[in-house]
Amino acid sequence: MENVISRFRNTANLIVLAAVLVLQIIGLAAQVQRETESGPTRLIRVWAISIVTPLTRGVVHTQDWFSNNWHNYIWLRDVRKENDDLKNQIVQMKMREVRLVEDANQARRLQLLLGFKESNIVKTVPAQVIATTGSEFSRAIYIDKGSKDGIKTDMPVVVPEGIVGKVLRVFPTTSLVLLINDPTSGAGVILEKSRLQGNLRGNANGATILNNVMSDEKVEPGERIITSGGDGVFPKGLPVGTVMTVGPGQDLFLNIRVRPSAPVSRLEEVLVITQIDHQSPDAVMAEKPVRAIDILAQRLPTVEPPPKTESAEGVASTPTGATGSPEKKNMTTELTPSAQKPLAAGDKKAATPVGTAAPKPASTPSIPGAEKPVKQAQTTPVKPSDPNKETPHQ
Amino acid sequence: MTIVPSRTDRIEVFRFNPAVVVGVVLTALILQAFLPVKLHFFSAFDLPLIVTIFFAVARRSQVTGCLTGAVIGLLQDSLSDQPLGVFGISKTIIGYAASSLGAKIDVENPGSRLLMVFGFYLLHDAIYMVIARGLVGIQQQWLWGHELRNALANAVLAIVIFAVLDKFKQQ
């Protein structure tokens, strides 16, 4: 009798197990087929996240509060020295910036010639990492910003060092970010030196792999990788990582292992790029007509402007380094009407970078009475940086 | 060390306060989600799996074991980026298997617990791989060294957690 009961019980248990498994398999198959979340699955996720994330958010914020107080008010050892070092660093960076602005302007002009469009990061939302999926099979994190903060799916997530991932799911106050080292993620990237394009993915180990690079291509360890902008998620040119190892892969492709620039396993704060502006470089130039020479003129010691003279020679020798400076306005107003038109042409040419050869007088329009002022106006931007040449005028 | 009970031995069946069950499950899920943010190595552990095994072997009821596993697995799925059911199916089978094992052998001593969790961790990941590859189409790789190392780490942690949770048992 006991055997019969036991056998019946075992059969009933197996039926329950089978029913639970079949239900889950059907549900799983339905989700895979639909590929989008709706109805009960979305509801279950919202419930689970509503239970878990408020607690983790509270713990993270409390810990940060204590940490900030400790580091900002109590533990201030070597702060003065660090401050001095940083000030020195700022001075050096300002000097570098002058050169970089000049290069950027040159690049914009070249892009304009080639008809390129730029992707500028206009708006970002800072967010804090409050939880993970807790599994090695799924590499994703939860951040404390959601649809209420303007977050939408597929928005890129970055840190200053490089890209982190993209927003996969959005909830009212929380979002799930799929990291670049997840096997289901993907980012369009380009090797900075060799300009080879590929697809960045994660593997089961949490390593990041660059796929789709043919085995006959030459890729060297240490080469930097940036985003290509081809995936429609990440803007072009963001740092991704460096090539760690290169080996033979499957199907004539290389197996390239990448060290991500961003610390994807130790993230605490991230930036979500909520707005990207695609504009042509001429628009950028129009918005920011700041030239390197203008910056130089502002920062380097400038020469006192000489007193106004009525002659065209005296006007032209006035330093006109800063954009929109009163000297420049005076210069244009004091010119004869016949000279104003060529001067405008000369102004455009004056936007050429420092070091560029000054335009030859022959290239200027040969309008009578205008040649002399134009010729001098073109040379004025470089004068403030060379005070010795100004001495005779003073 | 007695592992297989004799005919005269009676295997104890434990009960738990429902609040304790809910609290322990939620704590495991929250810790699993939060701790890897600060302790990066913690993603190697699977607290929901350890809790599933504990309740299954303590209650020794196959139906309760598989249902507990299903609920914990689905909750874990809902926090991941994968479709609901991948962890759900894996933990349903583990819950059923653990309660079946608990009904037959003594799993109260640390040695048998270590072996049991070690084995169930590998079984859980193997089932997960089959589902992920076969049903969802996620390319997952089975790395023996990685799996064995994680299984051992989980088994050691399980001994400590089981000892703590034993205090909530009611006969």
XYZ file of C-alpha atoms in Angstrom, chain A residues 9-10 12-14 16-17 20-21 24-25 27-29 31-32 37 40-42 44-45 48-49 51-53 55-56 59-60 63-64 129-140 142 168-169 176 178 182-184 203-205 265-268, chain B residues 26 29-30 32-34 36-38 40-46 62-63 66-67 70 73-90 92-93 96 121 124-125 128-129 131 135-136 138-143 146-147 149-150:
120
model
C 3.160 10.829 -5.049
C 6.252 10.608 -7.243
C 2.197 13.727 -9.101
C 5.491 15.478 -8.281
C 6.817 14.795 -11.752
C 3.980 19.374 -11.286
C 7.628 19.689 -12.338
C 6.126 24.325 -14.286
C 8.847 23.673 -16.860
C 8.253 28.569 -18.496
C 9.448 27.176 -21.820
C 6.745 31.837 -21.954
C 10.394 31.908 -22.962
C 9.613 30.937 -26.542
C 9.393 36.296 -25.515
C 12.106 35.212 -27.948
C 8.692 43.311 -24.022
C 3.125 40.438 -18.049
C 6.905 40.179 -18.592
C 7.293 43.926 -18.405
C 7.126 41.281 -13.550
C 10.327 43.169 -14.248
C 11.081 43.069 -9.164
C 12.995 46.259 -9.846
C 11.437 45.902 -4.788
C 15.181 45.660 -5.239
C 16.423 49.027 -6.511
C 16.950 49.401 -1.192
C 20.189 49.280 -3.169
C 22.490 51.794 0.601
C 24.610 53.295 -2.201
C 27.568 54.997 1.698
C 28.407 57.845 -0.682
C 25.415 52.723 -10.448
C 23.087 51.247 -7.846
C 22.978 47.548 -8.715
C 24.091 44.843 -11.102
C 22.236 41.884 -12.555
C 24.283 39.824 -10.112
C 25.162 37.159 -12.638
C 28.274 36.394 -14.611
C 26.089 35.379 -17.537
C 24.549 38.798 -17.892
C 26.809 41.813 -17.644
C 24.569 44.779 -17.067
C 21.316 49.494 -12.993
C 18.720 48.522 -22.631
C 15.581 49.032 -20.559
C 19.315 48.900 -17.157
C 24.059 46.660 -21.089
C 28.251 41.356 -22.380
C 28.027 38.616 -25.030
C 24.808 40.114 -26.407
C 32.499 36.833 -24.217
C 31.506 34.403 -21.483
C 34.584 35.327 -19.451
C 33.798 46.049 -13.813
C 34.330 48.876 -11.325
C 31.826 51.498 -12.368
C 30.316 53.831 -9.809
C 14.641 38.974 -1.051
C 18.396 38.845 -4.459
C 19.233 42.301 -3.123
C 23.336 39.577 -5.276
C 22.385 42.767 -7.112
C 24.180 45.191 -4.812
C 29.059 43.202 -7.047
C 28.900 47.022 -7.358
C 31.327 47.342 -4.439
C 33.565 43.028 -7.886
C 34.462 39.396 -7.298
C 31.022 38.737 -5.820
C 29.401 38.145 -9.210
C 31.064 34.709 -9.102
C 28.662 33.736 -6.315
C 25.047 32.778 -6.816
C 9.728 18.100 -4.384
C 6.734 20.247 -5.312
C 10.561 23.168 -7.665
C 8.080 25.997 -7.054
C 10.883 28.692 -10.147
C 14.756 31.981 -10.755
C 12.084 34.160 -12.332
C 12.862 36.990 -9.921
C 16.524 36.685 -10.835
C 15.573 36.708 -14.520
C 13.543 39.854 -14.053
C 16.651 41.673 -12.825
C 18.795 40.453 -15.712
C 18.846 41.522 -19.345
C 17.666 38.104 -20.530
C 14.166 36.797 -21.252
C 12.211 35.558 -18.236
C 12.631 31.838 -17.725
C 16.325 31.156 -18.318
C 17.206 31.141 -14.637
C 13.627 30.116 -13.831
C 13.914 26.756 -15.619
C 17.416 26.089 -14.263
C 13.141 24.801 -11.001
C 15.108 21.689 -11.919
C 13.304 19.551 -7.585
C 26.207 24.577 -9.127
C 22.646 24.613 -12.749
C 25.170 26.226 -15.084
C 21.542 27.379 -18.088
C 23.966 26.901 -20.982
C 18.671 26.891 -22.413
C 16.187 28.329 -26.694
C 17.392 31.917 -26.528
C 22.834 33.479 -26.570
C 26.400 32.460 -27.353
C 27.701 31.249 -24.013
C 30.923 29.387 -23.561
C 31.553 26.604 -21.079
C 34.928 27.150 -19.442
C 36.098 28.947 -14.482
C 33.099 26.769 -13.637
C 36.505 27.455 -9.429
C 33.133 29.147 -9.053
